[in-house]
Short mmCIF file of N, CA, C and O in Angstrom, two decimals:
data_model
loop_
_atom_site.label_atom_id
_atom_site.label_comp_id
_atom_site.label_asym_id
_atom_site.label_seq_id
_atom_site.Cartn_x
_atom_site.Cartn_y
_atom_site.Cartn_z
N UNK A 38 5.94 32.71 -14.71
CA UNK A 38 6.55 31.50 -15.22
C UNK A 38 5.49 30.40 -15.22
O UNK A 38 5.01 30.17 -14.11
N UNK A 39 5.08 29.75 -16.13
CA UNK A 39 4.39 28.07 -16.53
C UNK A 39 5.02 27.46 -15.96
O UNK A 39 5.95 27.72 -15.19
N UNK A 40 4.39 26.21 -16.43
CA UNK A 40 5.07 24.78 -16.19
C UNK A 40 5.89 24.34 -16.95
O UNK A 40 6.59 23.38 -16.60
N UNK A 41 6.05 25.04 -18.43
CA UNK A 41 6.61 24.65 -19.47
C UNK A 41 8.02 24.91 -19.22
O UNK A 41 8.86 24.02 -19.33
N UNK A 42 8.39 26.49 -18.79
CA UNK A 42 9.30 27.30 -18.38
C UNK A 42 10.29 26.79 -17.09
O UNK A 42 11.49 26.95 -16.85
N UNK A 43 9.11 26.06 -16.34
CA UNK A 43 9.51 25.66 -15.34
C UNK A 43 10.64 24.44 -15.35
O UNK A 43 11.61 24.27 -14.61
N UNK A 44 10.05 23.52 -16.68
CA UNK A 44 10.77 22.23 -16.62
C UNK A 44 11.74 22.41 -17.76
O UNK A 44 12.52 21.47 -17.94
N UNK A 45 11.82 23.29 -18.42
CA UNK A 45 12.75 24.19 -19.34
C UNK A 45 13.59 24.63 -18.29
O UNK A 45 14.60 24.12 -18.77
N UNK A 46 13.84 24.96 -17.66
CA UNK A 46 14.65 25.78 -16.55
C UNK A 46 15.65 24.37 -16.19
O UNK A 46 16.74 23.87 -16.45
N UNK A 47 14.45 24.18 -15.45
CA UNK A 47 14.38 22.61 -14.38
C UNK A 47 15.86 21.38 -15.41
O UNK A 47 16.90 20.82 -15.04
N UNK A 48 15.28 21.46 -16.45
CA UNK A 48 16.37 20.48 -17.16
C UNK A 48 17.77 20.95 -17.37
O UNK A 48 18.85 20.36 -17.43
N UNK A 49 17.38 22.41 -17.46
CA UNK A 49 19.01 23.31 -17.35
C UNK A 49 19.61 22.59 -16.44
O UNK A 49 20.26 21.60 -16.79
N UNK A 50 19.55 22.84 -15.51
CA UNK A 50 19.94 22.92 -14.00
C UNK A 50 20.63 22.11 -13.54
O UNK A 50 21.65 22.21 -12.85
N UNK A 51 19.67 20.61 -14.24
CA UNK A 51 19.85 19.28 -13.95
C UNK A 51 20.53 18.40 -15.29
O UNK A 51 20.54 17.19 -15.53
N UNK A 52 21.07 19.57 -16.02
CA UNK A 52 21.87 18.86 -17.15
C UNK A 52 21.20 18.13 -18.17
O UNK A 52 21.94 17.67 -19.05
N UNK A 53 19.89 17.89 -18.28
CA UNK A 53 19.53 16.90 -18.83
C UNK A 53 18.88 17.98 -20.31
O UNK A 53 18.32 19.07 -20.23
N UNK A 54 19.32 16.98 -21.88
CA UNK A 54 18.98 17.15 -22.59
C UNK A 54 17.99 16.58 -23.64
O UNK A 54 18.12 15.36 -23.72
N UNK A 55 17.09 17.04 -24.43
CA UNK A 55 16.30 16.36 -25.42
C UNK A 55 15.14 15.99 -23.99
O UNK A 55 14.47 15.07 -24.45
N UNK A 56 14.69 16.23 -22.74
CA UNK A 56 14.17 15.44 -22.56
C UNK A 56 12.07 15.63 -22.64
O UNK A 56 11.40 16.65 -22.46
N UNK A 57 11.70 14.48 -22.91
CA UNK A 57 10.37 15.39 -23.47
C UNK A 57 9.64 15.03 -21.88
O UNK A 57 10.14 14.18 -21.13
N UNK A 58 8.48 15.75 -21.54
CA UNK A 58 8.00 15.71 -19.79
C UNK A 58 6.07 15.72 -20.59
O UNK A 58 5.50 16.59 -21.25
N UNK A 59 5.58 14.34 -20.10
CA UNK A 59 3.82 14.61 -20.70
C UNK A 59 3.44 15.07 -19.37
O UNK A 59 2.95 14.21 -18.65
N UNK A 60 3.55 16.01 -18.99
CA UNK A 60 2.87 16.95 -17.91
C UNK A 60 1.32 16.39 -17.24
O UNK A 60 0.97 16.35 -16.06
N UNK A 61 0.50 15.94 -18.62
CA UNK A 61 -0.92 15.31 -18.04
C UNK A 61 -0.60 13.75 -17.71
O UNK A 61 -1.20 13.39 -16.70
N UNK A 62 0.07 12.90 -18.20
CA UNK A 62 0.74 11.93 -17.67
C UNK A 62 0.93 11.98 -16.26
O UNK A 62 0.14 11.37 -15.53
N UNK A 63 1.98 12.69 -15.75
CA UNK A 63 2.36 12.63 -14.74
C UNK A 63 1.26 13.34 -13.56
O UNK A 63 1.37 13.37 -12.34
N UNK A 64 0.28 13.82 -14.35
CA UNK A 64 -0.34 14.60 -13.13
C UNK A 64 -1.50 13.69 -12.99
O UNK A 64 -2.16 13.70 -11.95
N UNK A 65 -1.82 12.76 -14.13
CA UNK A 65 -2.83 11.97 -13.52
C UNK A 65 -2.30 10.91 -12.58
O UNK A 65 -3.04 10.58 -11.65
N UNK A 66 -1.02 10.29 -12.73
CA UNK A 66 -0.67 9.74 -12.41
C UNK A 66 -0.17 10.04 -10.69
O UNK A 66 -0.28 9.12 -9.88
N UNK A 67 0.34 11.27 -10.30
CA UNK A 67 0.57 11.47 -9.19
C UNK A 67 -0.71 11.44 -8.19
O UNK A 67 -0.78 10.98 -7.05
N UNK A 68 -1.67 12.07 -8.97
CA UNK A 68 -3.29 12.17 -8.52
C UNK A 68 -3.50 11.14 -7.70
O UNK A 68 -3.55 10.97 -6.48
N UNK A 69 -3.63 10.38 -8.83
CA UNK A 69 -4.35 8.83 -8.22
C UNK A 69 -3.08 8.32 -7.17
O UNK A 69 -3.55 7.72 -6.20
N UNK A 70 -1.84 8.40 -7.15
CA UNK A 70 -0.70 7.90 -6.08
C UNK A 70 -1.33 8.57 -4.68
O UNK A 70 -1.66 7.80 -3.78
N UNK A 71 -1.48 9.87 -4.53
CA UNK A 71 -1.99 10.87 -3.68
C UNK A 71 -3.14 10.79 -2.89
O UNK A 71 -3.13 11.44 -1.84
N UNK A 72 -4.19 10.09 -3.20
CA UNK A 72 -5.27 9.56 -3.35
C UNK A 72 -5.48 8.42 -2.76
O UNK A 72 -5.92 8.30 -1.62
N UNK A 73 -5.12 7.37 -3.61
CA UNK A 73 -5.26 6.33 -3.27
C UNK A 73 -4.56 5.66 -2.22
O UNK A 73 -5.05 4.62 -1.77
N UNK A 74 -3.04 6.30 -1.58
CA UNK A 74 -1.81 5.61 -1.33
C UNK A 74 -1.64 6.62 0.03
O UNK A 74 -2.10 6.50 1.17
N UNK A 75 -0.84 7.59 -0.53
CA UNK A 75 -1.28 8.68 0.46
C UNK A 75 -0.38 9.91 -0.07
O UNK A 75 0.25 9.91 -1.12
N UNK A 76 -0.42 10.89 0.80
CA UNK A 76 0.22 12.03 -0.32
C UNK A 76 1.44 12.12 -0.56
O UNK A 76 1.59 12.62 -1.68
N UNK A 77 2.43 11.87 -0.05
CA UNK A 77 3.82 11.83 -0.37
C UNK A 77 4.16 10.88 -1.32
O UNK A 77 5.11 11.11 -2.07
N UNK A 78 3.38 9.62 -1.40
CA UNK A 78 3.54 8.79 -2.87
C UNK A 78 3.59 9.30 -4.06
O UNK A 78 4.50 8.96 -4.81
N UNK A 79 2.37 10.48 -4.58
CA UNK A 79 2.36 11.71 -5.64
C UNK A 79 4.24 11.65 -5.83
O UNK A 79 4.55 10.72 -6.58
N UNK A 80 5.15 12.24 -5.42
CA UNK A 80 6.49 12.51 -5.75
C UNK A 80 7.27 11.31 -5.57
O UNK A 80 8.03 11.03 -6.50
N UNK A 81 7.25 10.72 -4.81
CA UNK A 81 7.81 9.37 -4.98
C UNK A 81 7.72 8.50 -5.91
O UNK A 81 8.68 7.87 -6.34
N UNK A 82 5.93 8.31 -6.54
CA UNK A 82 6.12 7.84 -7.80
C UNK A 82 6.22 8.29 -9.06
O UNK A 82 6.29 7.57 -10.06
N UNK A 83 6.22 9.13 -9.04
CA UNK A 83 6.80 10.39 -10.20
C UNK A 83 8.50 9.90 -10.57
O UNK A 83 8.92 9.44 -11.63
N UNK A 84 9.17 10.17 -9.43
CA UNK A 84 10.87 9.91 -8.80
C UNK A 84 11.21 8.71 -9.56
O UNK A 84 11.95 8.56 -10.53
N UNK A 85 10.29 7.65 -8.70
CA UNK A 85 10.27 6.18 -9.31
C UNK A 85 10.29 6.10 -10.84
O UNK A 85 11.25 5.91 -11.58
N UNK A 86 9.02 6.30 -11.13
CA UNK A 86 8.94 5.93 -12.62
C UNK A 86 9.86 6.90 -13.35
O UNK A 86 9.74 6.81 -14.57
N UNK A 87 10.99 8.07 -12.81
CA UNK A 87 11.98 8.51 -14.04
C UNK A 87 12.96 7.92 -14.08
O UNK A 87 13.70 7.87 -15.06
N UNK A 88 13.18 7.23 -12.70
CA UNK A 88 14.09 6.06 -12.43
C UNK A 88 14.10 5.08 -13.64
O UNK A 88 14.99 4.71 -14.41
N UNK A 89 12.97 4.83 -13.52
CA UNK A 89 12.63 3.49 -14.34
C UNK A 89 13.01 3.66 -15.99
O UNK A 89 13.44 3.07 -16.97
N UNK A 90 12.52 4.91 -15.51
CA UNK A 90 12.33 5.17 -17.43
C UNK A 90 13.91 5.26 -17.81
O UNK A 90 14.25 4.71 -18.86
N UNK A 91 14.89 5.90 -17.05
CA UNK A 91 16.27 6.14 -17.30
C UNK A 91 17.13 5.23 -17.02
O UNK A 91 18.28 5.20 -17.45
N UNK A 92 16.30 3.93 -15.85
CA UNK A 92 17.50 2.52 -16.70
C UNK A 92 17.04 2.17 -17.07
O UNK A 92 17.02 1.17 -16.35
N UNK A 93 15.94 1.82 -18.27
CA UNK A 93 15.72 1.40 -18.78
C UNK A 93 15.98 2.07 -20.34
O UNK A 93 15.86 1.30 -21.29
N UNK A 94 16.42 3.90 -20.67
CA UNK A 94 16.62 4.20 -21.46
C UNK A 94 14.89 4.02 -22.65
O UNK A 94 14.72 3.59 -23.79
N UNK A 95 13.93 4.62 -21.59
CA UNK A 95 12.91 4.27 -22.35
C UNK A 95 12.46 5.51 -23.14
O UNK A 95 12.77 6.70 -23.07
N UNK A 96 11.53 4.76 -23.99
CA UNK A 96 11.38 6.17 -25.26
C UNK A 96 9.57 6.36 -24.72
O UNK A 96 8.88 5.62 -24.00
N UNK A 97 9.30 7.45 -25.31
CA UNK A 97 7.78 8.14 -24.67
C UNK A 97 6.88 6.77 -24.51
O UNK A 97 6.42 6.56 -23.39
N UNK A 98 6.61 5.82 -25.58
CA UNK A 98 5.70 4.80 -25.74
C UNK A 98 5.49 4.10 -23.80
O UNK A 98 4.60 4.12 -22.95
N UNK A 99 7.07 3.50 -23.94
CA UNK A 99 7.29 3.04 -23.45
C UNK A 99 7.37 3.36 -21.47
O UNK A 99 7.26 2.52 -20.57
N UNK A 100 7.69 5.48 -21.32
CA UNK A 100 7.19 5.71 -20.53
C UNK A 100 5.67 5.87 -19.85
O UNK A 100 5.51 6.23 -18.69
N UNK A 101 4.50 5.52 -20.82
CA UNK A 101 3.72 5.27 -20.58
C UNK A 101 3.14 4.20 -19.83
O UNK A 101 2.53 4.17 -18.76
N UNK A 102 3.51 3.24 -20.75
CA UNK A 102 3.62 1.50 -20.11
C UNK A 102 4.02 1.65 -19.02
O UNK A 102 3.15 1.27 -18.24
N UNK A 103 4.99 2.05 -18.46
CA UNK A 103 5.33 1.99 -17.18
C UNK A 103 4.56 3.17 -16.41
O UNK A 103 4.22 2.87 -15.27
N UNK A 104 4.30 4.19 -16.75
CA UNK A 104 3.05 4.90 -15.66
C UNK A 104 2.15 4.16 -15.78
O UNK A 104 1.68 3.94 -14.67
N UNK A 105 1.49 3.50 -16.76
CA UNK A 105 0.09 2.88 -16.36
C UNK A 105 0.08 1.47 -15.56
O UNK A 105 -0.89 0.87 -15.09
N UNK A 106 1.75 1.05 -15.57
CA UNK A 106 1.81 -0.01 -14.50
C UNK A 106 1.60 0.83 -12.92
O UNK A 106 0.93 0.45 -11.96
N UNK A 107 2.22 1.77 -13.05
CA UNK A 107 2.25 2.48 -11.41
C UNK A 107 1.20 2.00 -11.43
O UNK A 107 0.91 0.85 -11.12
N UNK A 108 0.19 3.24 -11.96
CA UNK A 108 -1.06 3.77 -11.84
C UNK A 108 -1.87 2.92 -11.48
O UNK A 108 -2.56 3.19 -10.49
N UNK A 109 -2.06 1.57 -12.20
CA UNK A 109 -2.78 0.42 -11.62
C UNK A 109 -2.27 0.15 -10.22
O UNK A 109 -3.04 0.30 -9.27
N UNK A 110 -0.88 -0.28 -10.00
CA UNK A 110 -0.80 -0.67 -8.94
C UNK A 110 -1.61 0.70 -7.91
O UNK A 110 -2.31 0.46 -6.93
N UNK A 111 -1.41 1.62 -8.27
CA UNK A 111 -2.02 2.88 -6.72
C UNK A 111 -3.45 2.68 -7.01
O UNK A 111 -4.07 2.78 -5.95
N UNK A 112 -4.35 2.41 -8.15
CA UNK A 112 -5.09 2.89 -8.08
C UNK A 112 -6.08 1.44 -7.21
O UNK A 112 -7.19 1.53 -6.68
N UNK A 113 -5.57 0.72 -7.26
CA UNK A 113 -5.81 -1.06 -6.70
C UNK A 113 -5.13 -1.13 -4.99
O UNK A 113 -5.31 -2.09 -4.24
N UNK A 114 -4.59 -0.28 -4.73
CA UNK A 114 -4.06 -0.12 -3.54
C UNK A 114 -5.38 -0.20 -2.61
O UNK A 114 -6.31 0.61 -2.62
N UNK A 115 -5.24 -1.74 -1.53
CA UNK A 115 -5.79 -1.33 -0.72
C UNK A 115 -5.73 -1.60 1.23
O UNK A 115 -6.29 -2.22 2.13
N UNK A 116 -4.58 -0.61 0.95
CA UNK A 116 -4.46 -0.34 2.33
C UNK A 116 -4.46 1.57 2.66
O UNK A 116 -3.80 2.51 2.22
N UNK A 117 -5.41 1.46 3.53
CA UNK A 117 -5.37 3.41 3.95
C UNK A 117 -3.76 4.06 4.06
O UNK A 117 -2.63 3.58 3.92
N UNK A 118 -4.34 5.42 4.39
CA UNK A 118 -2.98 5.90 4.44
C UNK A 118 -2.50 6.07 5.69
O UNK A 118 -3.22 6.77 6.41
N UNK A 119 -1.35 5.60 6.26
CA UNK A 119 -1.10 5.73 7.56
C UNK A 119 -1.15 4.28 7.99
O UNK A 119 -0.42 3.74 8.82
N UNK A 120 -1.84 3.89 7.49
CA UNK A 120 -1.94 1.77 7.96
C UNK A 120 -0.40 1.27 7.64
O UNK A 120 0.43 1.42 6.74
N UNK A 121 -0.51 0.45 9.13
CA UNK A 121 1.02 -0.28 9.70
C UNK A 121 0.28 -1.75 8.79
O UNK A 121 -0.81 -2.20 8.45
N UNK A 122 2.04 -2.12 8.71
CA UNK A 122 1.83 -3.29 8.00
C UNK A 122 1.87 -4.40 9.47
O UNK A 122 2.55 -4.08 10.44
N UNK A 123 1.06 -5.67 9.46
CA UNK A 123 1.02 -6.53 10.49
C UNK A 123 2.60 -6.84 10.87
O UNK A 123 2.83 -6.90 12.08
N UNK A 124 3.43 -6.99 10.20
CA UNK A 124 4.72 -7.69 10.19
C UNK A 124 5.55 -6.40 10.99
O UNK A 124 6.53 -6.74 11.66
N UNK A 125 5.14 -4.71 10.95
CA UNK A 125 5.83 -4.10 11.46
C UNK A 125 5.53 -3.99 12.94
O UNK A 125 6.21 -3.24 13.63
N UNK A 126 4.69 -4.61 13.38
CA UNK A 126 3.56 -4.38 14.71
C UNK A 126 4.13 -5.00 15.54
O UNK A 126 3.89 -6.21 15.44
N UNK A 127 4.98 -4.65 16.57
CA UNK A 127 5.41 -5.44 18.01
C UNK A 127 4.06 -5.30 19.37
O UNK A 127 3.45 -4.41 19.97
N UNK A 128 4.11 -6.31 19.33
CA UNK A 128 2.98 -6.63 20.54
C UNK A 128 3.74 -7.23 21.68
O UNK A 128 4.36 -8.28 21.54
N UNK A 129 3.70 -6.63 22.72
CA UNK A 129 4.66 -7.14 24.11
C UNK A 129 3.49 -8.37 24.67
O UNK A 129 2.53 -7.88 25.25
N UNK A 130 3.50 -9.51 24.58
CA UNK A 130 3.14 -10.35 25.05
C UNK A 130 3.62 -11.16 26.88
O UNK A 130 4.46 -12.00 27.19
N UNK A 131 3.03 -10.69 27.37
CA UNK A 131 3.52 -11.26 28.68
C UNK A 131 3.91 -12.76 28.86
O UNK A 131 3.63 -13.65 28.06
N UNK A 132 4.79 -12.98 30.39
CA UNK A 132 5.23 -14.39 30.24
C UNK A 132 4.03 -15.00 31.00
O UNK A 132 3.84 -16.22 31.02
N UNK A 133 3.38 -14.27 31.52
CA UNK A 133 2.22 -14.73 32.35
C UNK A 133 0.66 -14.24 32.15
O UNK A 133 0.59 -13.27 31.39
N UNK A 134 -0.05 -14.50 32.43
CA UNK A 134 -1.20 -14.09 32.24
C UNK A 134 -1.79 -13.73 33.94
O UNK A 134 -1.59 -14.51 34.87
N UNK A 135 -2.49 -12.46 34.06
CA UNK A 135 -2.68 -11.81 35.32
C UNK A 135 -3.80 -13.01 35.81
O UNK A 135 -4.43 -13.80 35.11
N UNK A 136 -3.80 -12.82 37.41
CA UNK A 136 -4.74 -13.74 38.00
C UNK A 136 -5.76 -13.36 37.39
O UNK A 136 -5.76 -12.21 36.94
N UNK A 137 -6.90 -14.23 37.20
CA UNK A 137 -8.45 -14.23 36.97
C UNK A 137 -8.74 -14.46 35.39
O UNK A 137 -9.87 -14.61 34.95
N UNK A 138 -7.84 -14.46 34.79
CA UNK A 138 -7.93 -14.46 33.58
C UNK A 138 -7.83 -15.90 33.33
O UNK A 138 -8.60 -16.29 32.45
N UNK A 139 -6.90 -17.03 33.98
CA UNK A 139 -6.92 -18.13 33.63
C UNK A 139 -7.69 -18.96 34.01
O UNK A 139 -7.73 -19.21 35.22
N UNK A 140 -8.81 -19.86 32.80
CA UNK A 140 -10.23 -20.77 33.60
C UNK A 140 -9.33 -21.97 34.09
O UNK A 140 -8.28 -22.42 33.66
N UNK A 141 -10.24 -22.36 35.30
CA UNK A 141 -9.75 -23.41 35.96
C UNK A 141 -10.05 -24.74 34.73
O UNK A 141 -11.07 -24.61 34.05
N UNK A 142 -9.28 -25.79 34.51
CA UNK A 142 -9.85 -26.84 33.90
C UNK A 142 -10.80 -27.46 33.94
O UNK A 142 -11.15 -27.99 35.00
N UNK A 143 -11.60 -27.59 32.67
CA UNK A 143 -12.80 -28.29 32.48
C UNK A 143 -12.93 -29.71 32.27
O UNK A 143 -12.49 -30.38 31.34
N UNK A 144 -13.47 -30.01 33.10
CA UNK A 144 -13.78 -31.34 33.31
C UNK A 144 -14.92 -32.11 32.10
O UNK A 144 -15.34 -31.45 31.16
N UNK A 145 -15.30 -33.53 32.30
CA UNK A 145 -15.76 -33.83 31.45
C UNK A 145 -17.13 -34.02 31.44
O UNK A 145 -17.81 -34.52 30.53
N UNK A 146 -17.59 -33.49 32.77
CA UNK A 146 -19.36 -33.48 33.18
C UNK A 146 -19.10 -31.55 32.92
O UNK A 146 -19.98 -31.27 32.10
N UNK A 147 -18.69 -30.87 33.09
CA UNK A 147 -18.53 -29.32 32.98
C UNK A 147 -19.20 -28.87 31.75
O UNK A 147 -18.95 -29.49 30.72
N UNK A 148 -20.04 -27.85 31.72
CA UNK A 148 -20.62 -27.32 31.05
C UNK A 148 -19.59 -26.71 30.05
O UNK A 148 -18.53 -26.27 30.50
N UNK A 149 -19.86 -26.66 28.67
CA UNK A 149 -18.57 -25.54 28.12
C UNK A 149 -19.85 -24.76 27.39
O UNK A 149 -20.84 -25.19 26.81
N UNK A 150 -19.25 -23.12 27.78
CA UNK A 150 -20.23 -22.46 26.92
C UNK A 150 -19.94 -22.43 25.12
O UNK A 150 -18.86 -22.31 24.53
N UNK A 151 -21.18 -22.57 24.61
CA UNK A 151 -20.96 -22.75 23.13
C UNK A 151 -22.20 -21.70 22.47
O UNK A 151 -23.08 -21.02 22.99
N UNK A 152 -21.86 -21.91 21.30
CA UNK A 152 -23.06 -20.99 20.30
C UNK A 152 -24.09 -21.69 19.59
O UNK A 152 -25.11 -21.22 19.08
N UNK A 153 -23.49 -23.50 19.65
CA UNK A 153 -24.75 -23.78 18.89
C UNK A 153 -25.67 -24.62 19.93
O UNK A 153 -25.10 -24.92 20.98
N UNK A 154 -27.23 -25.09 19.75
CA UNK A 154 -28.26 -25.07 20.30
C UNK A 154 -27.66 -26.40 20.95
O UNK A 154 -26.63 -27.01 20.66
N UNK A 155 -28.66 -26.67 21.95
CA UNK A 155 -28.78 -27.62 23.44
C UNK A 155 -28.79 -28.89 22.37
O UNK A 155 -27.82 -29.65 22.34
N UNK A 156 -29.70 -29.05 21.67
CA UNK A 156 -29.89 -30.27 20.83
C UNK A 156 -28.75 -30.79 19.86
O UNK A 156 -28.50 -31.94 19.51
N UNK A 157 -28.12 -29.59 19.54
CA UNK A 157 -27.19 -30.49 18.87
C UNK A 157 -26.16 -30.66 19.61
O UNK A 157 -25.41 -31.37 18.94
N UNK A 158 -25.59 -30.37 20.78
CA UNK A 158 -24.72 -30.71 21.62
C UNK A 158 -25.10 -32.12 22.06
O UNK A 158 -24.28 -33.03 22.15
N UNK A 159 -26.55 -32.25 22.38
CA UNK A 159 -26.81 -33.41 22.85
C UNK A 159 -26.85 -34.66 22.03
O UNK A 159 -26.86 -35.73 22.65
N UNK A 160 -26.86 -34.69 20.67
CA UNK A 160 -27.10 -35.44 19.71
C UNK A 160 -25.27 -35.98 19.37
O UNK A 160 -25.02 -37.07 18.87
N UNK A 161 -24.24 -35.02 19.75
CA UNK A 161 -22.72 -35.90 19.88
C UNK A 161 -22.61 -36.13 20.70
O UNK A 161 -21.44 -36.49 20.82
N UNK A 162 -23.35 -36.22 22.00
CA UNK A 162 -22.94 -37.04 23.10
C UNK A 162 -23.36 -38.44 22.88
O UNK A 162 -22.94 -39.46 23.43
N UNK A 163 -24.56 -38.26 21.67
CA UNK A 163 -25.02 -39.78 21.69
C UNK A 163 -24.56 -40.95 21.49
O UNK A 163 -25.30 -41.93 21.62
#
């Protein structure tokens, strides 16, 4: 059995008629999802964009336009695969901070350590 056979079958199954499938479409398109995004995106945006295409009642032209919107968006993707988004990240912040960690207050003869040179520290005191 092909691929041809396959989605010949595949549309039986799933009731669906007339429907036409650009096979290299979708496979470049899952590629780069797979790739760029990570691998389970490949079928998800496949899923997605038949979604799209079927409320929207779109004709071949038009399923294109919308894979090459995916496609940009995955192929511009740039976060790795497996990367947490900041907003999902709980950090347990204590109510205290352990002894030794907190500097005693600096006074106004007190040295503060800095990065830029002796001279120009000394030149705003002037």
């Amino acid at each position: 059995m092909n691929l041809h056979d396959w989605i010949d079958e595949l549309c039986d199954a799933l009731d669906l008629e007339d429907v036409e499938v650009d096979e290299g479409l979708l496979a470049d398109l899952t590629r780069v999802a797979a790739k760029n995004v990570e691998h389970l995106a490949a079928p998800v945006t496949a899923y997605l964009l038949g979604v799209a295409a079927g409320a929207q009642d779109a004709k071949p032209q038009q399923v294109e336009e919308l894979a090459a919107r995916a496609q940009a968006l995955a192929e511009g993707w740039d976060r790795p695969a497996g990367a947490v988004d900041a907003e999902e990240v709980d950090v347990e912040v204590p109510d205290e901070l352990p002894a030794g960690l907190v500097d005693e207050p600096v006074g106004e003869d007190d040295e503060v350590p800095t990065d830029e040179p002796a001279d120009t520290l000394a030149q705003d005191r002037v």
